[in-house]
XYZ file of C-alpha atoms in Angstrom:
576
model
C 118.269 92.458 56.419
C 114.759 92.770 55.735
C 112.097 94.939 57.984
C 110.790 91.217 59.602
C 114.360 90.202 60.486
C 115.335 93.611 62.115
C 111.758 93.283 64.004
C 112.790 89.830 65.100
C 116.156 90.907 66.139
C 114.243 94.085 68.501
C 111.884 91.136 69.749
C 114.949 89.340 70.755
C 116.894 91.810 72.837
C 113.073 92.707 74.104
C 111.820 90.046 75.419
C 115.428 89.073 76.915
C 115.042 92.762 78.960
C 117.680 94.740 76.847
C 114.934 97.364 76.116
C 117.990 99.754 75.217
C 118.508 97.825 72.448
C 115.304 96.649 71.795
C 113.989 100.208 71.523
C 116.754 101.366 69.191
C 115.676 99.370 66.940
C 112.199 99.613 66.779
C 113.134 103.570 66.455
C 115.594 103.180 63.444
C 113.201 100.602 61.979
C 110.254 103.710 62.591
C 112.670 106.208 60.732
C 112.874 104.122 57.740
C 109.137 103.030 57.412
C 107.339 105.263 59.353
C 103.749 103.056 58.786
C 105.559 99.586 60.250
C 102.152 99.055 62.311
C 104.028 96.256 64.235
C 107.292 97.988 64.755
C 104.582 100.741 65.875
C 102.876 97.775 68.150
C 106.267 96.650 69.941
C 107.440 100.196 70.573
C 104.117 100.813 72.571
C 104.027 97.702 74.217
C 108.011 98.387 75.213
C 106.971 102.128 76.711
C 104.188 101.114 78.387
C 106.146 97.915 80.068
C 108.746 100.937 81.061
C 106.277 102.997 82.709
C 105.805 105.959 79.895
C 101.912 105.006 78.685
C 101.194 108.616 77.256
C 103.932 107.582 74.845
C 103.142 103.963 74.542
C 99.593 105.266 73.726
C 100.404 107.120 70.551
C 102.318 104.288 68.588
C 99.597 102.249 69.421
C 97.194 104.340 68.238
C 99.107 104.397 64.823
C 99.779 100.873 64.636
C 95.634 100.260 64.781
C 94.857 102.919 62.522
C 97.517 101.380 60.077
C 96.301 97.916 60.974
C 92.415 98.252 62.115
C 91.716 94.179 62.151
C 94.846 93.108 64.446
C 93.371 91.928 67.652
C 96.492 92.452 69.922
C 97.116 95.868 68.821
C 93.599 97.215 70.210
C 94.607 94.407 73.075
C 97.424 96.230 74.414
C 96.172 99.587 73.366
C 93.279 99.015 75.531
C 96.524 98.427 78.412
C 98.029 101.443 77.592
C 94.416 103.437 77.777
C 93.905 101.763 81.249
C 97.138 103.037 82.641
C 96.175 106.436 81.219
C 93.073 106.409 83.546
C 90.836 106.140 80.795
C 89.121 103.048 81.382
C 86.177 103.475 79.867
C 88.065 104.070 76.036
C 89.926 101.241 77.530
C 86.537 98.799 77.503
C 86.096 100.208 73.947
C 89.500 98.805 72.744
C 89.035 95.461 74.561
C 85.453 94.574 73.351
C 87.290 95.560 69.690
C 89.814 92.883 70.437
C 87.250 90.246 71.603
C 85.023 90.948 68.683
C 88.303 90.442 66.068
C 89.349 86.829 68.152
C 86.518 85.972 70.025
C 88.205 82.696 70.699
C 90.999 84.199 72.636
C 90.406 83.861 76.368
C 92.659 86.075 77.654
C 90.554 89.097 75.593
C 87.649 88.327 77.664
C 89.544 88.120 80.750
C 91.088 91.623 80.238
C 87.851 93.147 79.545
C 86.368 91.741 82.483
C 89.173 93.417 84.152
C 88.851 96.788 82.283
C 85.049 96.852 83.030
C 85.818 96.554 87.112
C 88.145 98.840 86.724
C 85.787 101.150 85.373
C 83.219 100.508 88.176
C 81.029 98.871 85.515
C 80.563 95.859 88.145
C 77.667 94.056 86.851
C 78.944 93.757 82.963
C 82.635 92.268 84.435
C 80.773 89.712 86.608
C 78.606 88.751 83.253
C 82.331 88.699 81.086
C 83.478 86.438 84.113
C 80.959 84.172 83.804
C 81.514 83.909 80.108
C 85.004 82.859 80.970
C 84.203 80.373 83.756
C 81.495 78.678 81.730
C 84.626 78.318 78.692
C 87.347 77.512 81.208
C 85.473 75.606 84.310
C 89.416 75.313 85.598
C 90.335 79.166 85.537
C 90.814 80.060 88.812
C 91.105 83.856 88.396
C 87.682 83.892 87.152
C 86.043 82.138 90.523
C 88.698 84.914 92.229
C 86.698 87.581 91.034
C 83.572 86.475 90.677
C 84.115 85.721 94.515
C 85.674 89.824 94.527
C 82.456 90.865 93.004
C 80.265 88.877 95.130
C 81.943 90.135 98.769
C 81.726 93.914 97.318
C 77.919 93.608 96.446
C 77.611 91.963 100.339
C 77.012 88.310 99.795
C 79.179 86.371 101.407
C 77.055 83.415 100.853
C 78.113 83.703 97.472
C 81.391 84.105 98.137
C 83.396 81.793 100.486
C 82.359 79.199 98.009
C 83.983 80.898 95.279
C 86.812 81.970 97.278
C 86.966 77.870 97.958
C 86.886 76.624 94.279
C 89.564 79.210 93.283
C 91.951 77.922 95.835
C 91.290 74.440 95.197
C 91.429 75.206 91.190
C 95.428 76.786 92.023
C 96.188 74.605 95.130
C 100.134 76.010 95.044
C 98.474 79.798 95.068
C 99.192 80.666 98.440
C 97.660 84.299 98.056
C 93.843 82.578 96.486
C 94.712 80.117 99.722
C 94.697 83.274 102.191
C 91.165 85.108 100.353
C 89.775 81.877 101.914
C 90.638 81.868 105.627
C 89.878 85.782 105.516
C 86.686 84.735 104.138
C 85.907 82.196 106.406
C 86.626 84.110 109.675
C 84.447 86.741 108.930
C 81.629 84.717 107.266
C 78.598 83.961 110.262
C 77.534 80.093 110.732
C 81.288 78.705 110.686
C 82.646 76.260 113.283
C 86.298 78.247 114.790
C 87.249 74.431 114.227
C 86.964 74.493 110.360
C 88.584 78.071 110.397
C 91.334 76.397 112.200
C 91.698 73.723 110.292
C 91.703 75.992 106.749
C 94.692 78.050 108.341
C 96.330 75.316 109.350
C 95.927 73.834 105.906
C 97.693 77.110 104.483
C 100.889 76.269 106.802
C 100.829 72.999 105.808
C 100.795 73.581 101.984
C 103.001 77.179 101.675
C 104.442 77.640 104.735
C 106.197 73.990 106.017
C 108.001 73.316 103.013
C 109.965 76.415 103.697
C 111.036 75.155 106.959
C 114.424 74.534 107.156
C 115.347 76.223 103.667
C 117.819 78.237 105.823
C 120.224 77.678 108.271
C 118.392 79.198 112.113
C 118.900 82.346 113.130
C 122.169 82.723 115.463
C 121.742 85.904 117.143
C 123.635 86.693 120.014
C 121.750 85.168 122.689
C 122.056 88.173 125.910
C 118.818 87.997 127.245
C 119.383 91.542 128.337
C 121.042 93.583 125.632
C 119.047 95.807 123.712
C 116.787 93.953 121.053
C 116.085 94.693 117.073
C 112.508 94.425 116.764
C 110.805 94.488 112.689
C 107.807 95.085 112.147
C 106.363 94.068 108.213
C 103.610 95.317 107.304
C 101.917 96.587 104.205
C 99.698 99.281 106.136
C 102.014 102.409 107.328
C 99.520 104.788 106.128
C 95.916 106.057 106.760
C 94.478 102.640 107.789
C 93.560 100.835 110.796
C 96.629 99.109 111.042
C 98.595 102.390 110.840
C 96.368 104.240 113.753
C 96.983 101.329 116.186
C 100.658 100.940 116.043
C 101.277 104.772 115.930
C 101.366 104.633 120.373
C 103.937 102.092 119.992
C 106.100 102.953 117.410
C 106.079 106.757 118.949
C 106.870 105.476 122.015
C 109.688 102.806 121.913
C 112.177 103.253 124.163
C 115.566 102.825 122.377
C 117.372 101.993 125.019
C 115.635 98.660 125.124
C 114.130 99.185 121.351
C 115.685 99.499 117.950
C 112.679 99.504 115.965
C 113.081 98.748 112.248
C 110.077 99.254 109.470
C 109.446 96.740 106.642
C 107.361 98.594 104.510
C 105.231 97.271 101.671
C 102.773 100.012 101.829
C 101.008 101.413 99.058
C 99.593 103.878 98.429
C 101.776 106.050 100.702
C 100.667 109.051 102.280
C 101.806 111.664 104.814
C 101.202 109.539 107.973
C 103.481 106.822 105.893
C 105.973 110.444 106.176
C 105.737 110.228 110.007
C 106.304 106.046 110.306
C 109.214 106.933 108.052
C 110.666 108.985 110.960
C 110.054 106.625 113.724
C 112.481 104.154 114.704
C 115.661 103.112 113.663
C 115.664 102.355 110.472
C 112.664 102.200 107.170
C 112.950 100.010 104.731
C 111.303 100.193 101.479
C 110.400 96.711 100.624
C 107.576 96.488 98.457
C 109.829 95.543 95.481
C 111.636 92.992 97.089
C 109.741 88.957 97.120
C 109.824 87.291 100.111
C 113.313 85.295 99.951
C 114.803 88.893 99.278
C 113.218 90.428 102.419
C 114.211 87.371 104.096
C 117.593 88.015 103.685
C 117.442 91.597 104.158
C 115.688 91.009 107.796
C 118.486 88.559 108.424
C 121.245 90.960 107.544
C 119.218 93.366 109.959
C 120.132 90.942 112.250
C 116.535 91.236 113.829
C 115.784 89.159 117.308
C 112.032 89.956 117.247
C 110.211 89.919 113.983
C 106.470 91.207 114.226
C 103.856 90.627 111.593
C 100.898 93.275 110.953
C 99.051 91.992 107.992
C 97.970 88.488 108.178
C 96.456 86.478 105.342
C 95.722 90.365 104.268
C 96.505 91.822 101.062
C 100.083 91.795 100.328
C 100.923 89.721 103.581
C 104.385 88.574 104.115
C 103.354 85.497 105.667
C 105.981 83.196 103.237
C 109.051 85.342 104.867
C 108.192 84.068 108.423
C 108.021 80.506 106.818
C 111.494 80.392 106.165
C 112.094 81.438 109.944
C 114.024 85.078 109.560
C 114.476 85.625 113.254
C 114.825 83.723 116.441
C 111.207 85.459 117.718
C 107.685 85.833 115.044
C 105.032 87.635 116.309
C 101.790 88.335 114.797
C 100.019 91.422 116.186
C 96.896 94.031 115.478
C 95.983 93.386 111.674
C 94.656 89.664 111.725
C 91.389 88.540 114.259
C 92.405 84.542 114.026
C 95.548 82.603 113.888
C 97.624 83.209 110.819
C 97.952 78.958 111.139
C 101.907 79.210 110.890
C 104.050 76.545 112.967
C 106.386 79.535 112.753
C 104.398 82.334 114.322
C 105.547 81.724 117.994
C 103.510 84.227 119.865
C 99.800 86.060 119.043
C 99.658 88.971 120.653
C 95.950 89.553 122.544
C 93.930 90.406 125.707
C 91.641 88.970 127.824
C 88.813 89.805 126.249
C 89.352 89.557 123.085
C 91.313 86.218 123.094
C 90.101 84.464 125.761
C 91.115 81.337 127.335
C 88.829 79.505 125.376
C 90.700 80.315 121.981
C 93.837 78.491 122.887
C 93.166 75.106 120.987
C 92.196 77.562 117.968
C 95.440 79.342 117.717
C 99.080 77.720 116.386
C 100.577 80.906 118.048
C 100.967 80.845 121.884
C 98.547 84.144 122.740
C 100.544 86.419 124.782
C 98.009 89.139 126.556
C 98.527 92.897 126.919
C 97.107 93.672 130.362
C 93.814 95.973 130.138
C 93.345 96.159 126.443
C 95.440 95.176 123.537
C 94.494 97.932 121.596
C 95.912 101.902 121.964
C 94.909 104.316 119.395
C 96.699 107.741 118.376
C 93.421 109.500 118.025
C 94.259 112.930 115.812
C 94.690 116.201 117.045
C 92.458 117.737 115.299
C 89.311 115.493 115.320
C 86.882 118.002 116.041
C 84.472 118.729 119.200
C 81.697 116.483 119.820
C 78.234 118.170 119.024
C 75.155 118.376 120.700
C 73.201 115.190 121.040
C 70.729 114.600 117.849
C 68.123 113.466 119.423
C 67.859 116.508 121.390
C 67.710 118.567 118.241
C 65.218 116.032 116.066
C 63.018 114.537 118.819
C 64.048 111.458 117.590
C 67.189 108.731 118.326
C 69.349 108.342 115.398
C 71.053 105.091 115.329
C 74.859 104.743 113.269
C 76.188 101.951 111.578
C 79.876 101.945 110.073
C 79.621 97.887 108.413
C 80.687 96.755 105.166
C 77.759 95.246 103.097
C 79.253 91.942 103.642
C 78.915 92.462 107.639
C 75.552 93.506 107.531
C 73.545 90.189 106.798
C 69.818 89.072 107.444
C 70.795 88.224 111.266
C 71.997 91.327 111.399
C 69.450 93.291 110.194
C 66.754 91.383 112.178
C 68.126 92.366 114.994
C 68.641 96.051 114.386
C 64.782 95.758 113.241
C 63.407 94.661 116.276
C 65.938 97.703 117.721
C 64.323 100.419 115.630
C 60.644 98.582 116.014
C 60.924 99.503 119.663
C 62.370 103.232 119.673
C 59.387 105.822 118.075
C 60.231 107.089 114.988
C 64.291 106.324 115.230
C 65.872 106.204 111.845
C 69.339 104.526 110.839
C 72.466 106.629 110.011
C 74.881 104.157 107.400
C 78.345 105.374 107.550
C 81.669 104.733 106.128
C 82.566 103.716 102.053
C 79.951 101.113 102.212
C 77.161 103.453 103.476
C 74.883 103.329 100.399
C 75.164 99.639 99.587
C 74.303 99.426 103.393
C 71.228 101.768 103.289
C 69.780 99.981 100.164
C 69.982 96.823 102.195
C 68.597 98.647 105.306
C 65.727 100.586 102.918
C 64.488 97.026 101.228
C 63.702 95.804 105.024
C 61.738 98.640 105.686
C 63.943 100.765 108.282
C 63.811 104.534 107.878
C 67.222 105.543 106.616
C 69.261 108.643 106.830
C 71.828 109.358 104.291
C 74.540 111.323 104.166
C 77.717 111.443 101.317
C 80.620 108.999 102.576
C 83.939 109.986 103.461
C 85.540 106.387 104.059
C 87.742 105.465 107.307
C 89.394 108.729 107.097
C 88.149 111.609 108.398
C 85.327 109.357 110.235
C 84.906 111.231 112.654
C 82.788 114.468 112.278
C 79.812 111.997 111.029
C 79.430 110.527 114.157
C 78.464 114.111 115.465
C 74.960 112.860 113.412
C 74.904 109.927 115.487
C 73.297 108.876 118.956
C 74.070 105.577 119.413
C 76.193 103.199 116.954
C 74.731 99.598 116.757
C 77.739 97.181 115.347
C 77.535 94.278 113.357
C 78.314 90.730 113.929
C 80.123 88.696 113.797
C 82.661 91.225 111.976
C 82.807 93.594 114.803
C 83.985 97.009 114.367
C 87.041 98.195 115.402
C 88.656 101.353 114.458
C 84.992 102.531 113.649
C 84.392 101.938 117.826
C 87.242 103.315 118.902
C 86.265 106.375 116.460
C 82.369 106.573 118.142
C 83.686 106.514 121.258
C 85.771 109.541 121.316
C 82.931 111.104 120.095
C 81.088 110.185 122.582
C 78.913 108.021 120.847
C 78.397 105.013 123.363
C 78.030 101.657 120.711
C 76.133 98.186 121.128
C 77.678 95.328 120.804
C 77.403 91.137 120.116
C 80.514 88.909 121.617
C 80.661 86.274 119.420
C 83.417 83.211 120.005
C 85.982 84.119 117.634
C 88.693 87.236 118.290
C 86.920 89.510 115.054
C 83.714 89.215 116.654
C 85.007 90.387 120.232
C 86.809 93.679 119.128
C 84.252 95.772 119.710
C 83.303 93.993 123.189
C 87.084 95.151 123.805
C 87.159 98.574 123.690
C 83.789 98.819 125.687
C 85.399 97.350 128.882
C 88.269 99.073 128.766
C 86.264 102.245 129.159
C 83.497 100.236 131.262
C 81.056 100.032 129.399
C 80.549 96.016 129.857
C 76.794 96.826 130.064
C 76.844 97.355 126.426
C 78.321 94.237 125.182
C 75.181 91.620 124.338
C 75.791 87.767 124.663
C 72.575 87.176 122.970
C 70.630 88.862 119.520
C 67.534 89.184 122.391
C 69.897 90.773 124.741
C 71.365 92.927 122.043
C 67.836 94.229 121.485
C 67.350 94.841 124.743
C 70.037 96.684 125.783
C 70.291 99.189 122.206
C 66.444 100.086 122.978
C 67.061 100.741 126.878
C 69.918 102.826 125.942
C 67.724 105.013 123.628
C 64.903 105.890 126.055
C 67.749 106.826 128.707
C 68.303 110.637 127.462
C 70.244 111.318 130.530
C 72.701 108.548 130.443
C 73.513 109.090 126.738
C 73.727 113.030 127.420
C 76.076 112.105 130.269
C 77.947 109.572 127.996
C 78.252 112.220 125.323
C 80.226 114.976 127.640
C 82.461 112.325 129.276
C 83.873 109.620 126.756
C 86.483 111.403 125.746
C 87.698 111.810 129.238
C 86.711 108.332 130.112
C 88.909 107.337 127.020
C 92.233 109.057 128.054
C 92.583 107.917 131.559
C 91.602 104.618 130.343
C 94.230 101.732 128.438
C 93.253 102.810 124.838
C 94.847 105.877 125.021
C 98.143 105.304 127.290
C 100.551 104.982 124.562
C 103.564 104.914 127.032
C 102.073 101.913 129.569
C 100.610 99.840 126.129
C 104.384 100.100 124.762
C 105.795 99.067 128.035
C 103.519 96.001 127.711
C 104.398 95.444 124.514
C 107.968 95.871 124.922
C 108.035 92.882 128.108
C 105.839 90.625 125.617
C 109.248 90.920 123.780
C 111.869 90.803 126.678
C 109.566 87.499 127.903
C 109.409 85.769 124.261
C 113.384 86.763 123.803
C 114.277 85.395 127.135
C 112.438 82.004 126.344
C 114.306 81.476 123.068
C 117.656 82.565 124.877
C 117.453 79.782 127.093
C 116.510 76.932 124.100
């Protein structure tokens, strides 16, 4: 057998999954001719598939050293240099494969990748371009030029790319859901065409699923005690995790057995306390959705509770096929997720109001007071002294992407600043510098100050005398956050649910005063706030207080809620 027919026969058992096999024989084949550049090639490519890139690394640097002109070697040795962390040696190796087959598309696609992977933003949306103007039907590339676009903070520039890539892969449900996040946080769009995007989403993923399994036949006591999943790709440091701590601590499991569907990633040590709440954590993020619809099934779960939307890594196709008699969504997503098979939306009164009915698929259930409860840590620290006290002068925060903080928006906190002597703007959170830039080119005196992201959020607002929020994205763990350090915030109430969070937690502490209805009244009410010294001294020593006797921070009576939202839904489906 010659070298080409043993390679062919460890190509074989490779690309059939035997690596075993397939790796034995790219070894022997090694001890025989130790400068086989391909044999070399395959046996890094086979490592680095199986998760060992420092070894994958050093064949392939062998097989391009034997072999310097081979576009795929440098290819996948610019992979295995990637996984190494070295990404810019990794841009090296893929412009060297471009430059040997410059007609290969998938080269230039890679090193668009590698160069956003190594932060090198502006030369992957110029390779991305290249790629779109060869291949006006590629969808990834409108994907990321759309990704690149939303992380520079023009979301004028994205939705539309965001729209082409979904219509250029209409059977891509995950492209579908980038555009309804899009659209309900872009300003200027009718709640009717959001609507009618999510409800395009059911109608193209989600409703041919329907019926692909036989219904749910769970014992159907109205009374016993019920299985309630939760799925969700956030049990970690992340908004998602910090407002479903009070429940999840607080279950009662007498009524409760609370089960965990985890696709989180990447874990961390508050994913180590979720793990040790409720009945039962399962590890899902390896299984697709028909798997984890038969593993809810087999759970035998009555009420099934969805926590990430159209969000990254959603689960959205598992509810589709209907795994239990009751689907809830609740917390992560600010619109209808669209699905005939979401039964309930879990929301408030002020935050889904009447008027949102005829935009929601889901029947909105409301939590009495607020429909939010945050764990707030232990350990956040004291609030300071006012600022303005110290500096003479009021220092205004804002914790906003760069997508959330548009012209409107910074017209308005112009004419806020224009009418408070010498105030100057605080940015805060991952965006912060992206956000002062913006802030800087208008004219507004900026503060800066190094950004430690949404955790650990806290201390900053110690800087801070008043936080102005954007619109229509309003904040929402970033309020909750300035309020308990007693940091009273301003706030727009737009129409739809993501531009009312904010205007939630203010009147569940009282603070109605502060929510605008109006860009004038906005104004208004941010530059009254900052000439009364006494109110926002008072504000500042009593928030905190104000907070705990106050819905947001009565984890048992928000779980009660919760749990007869449940008992209500699970009694309706009992009786057909």
């Amino acid at each position: 057998m010659t070298d080409q027919d043993t390679l062919a026969a460890g190509l074989d058992h490779h690309r059939a999954g035997r690596t075993d096999q397939a790796r034995a024989i790219y070894a022997a084949l090694l001890a025989d001719d130790p400068d086989n550049a391909e044999a070399h090639h395959l046996m890094g490519v086979l490592q680095l598939q199986t998760a060992a890139p420092a070894q994958a690394i050093e064949h392939l640097d062998r097989a391009v050293a034997l072999a310097p002109d081979v576009a795929k070697y440098h290819g996948n040795r610019a992979a295995a240099l990637g996984a190494l962390g070295r990404r810019d040696e990794a841009v090296a190796a893929m412009e060297r494969a471009v430059g040997l087959d410059p007609d290969d598309l998938l080269y230039r696609i890679n090193l668009a990748t590698a160069l956003g992977e190594a932060g090198r933003q502006a030369e992957a949306g110029a390779v991305w371009h290249e790629v779109a103007a060869r291949d006006p039907a590629n969808a990834d590339a409108r994907s990321e030029l759309a990704h690149l676009a939303l992380r520079a903070g023009d979301m004028d520039a994205a939705v539309p790319l965001y729209r082409r890539a979904s219509e250029l892969a209409p059977d891509d449900p995950v492209r579908h859901s980038h555009l309804c996040v899009m659209l309900n946080s872009a300003a200027g769009v009718p709640l009717a065409e959001i609507y009618a995007e999510h409800r395009a989403w059911n109608d193209r993923h989600a409703k041919p699923l329907a019926g692909s399994a036989p219904p749910p036949d769970n014992d159907r006591d109205p009374d016993r005690p019920l299985r309630v999943g939760y799925v969700s790709a956030d049990w970690r440091h992340h908004p998602v995790g910090y407002l479903t701590l009070p429940a999840l601590s607080n279950h009662d499991p007498d009524r409760i057995e609370a089960y965990l569907y985890s696709s989180t990633a990447p874990a961390d040590d508050l994913t180590e306390v979720f793990k040790g709440l409720g009945h039962a954590w399962r590890d899902v993020a390896r299984e697709d959705d028909a798997a984890l619809f038969e593993t809810i099934r087999r759970d035998r779960i009555d009420v099934l509770v969805d926590l990430t939307g159209h969000h990254n890594r959603n689960r959205l196709l598992v509810f589709a096929r209907r795994a239990a008699p009751v689907q809830i969504s609740w917390e992560s997503y600010s619109f209808s997720t669209g699905l005939d098979a979401m039964d309930y939306y879990i929301g408030d009164a002020v935050q889904t109001p009447e008027n949102l009915a005829p935009f929601f698929a889901e029947k909105i259930a409301r939590l009495p007071g607020s429909m939010a409860c945050i764990g707030y840590p232990a350990d956040a620290p004291d609030v300071g002294p006012s600022p303005a006290g110290a500096a003479g002068r009021v220092t205004f925060g804002v914790h906003a992407s760069p997508t959330s903080v548009t012209p409107a928006v910074i017209d308005v906190w112009e004419s806020v600043v224009a009418g408070c002597p010498d105030a100057v703007v605080l940015p805060l959170g991952w965006g912060a510098a992206a956000v002062a830039d913006k802030l800087e080119a208008r004219g507004l005196a900026v503060l800066r100050r190094e950004s430690s992201g949404v955790r650990g959020m806290y201390a900053p607002w110690n800087d801070v005398d008043i936080a102005l929020d954007p619109f229509p994205v309003s904040g929402n763990i970033e309020t909750l956050e300035a309020l308990w350090m007693g940091v009273p915030v301003v706030a727009l109430a737009g129409e739809r649910r993501i531009a009312r969070r904010s205007a939630g937690h203010l009147t569940a502490v009282g603070l109605t005063d502060l929510v605008a209805h109006s860009a004038a009244d906005y104004a208004r009410i941010a530059t009254a706030l900052a000439a009364d010294s006494v109110r926002l001294a008072s504000l500042r020593k009593t928030l905190r207080a104000t907070i705990n006797a106050s819905p947001l921070a009565d984890g048992p009576g928000h779980t009660r809620a919760l749990e007869n939202i449940y008992r209500d839904a699970w009694r309706r489906w009992c009786a057909g």
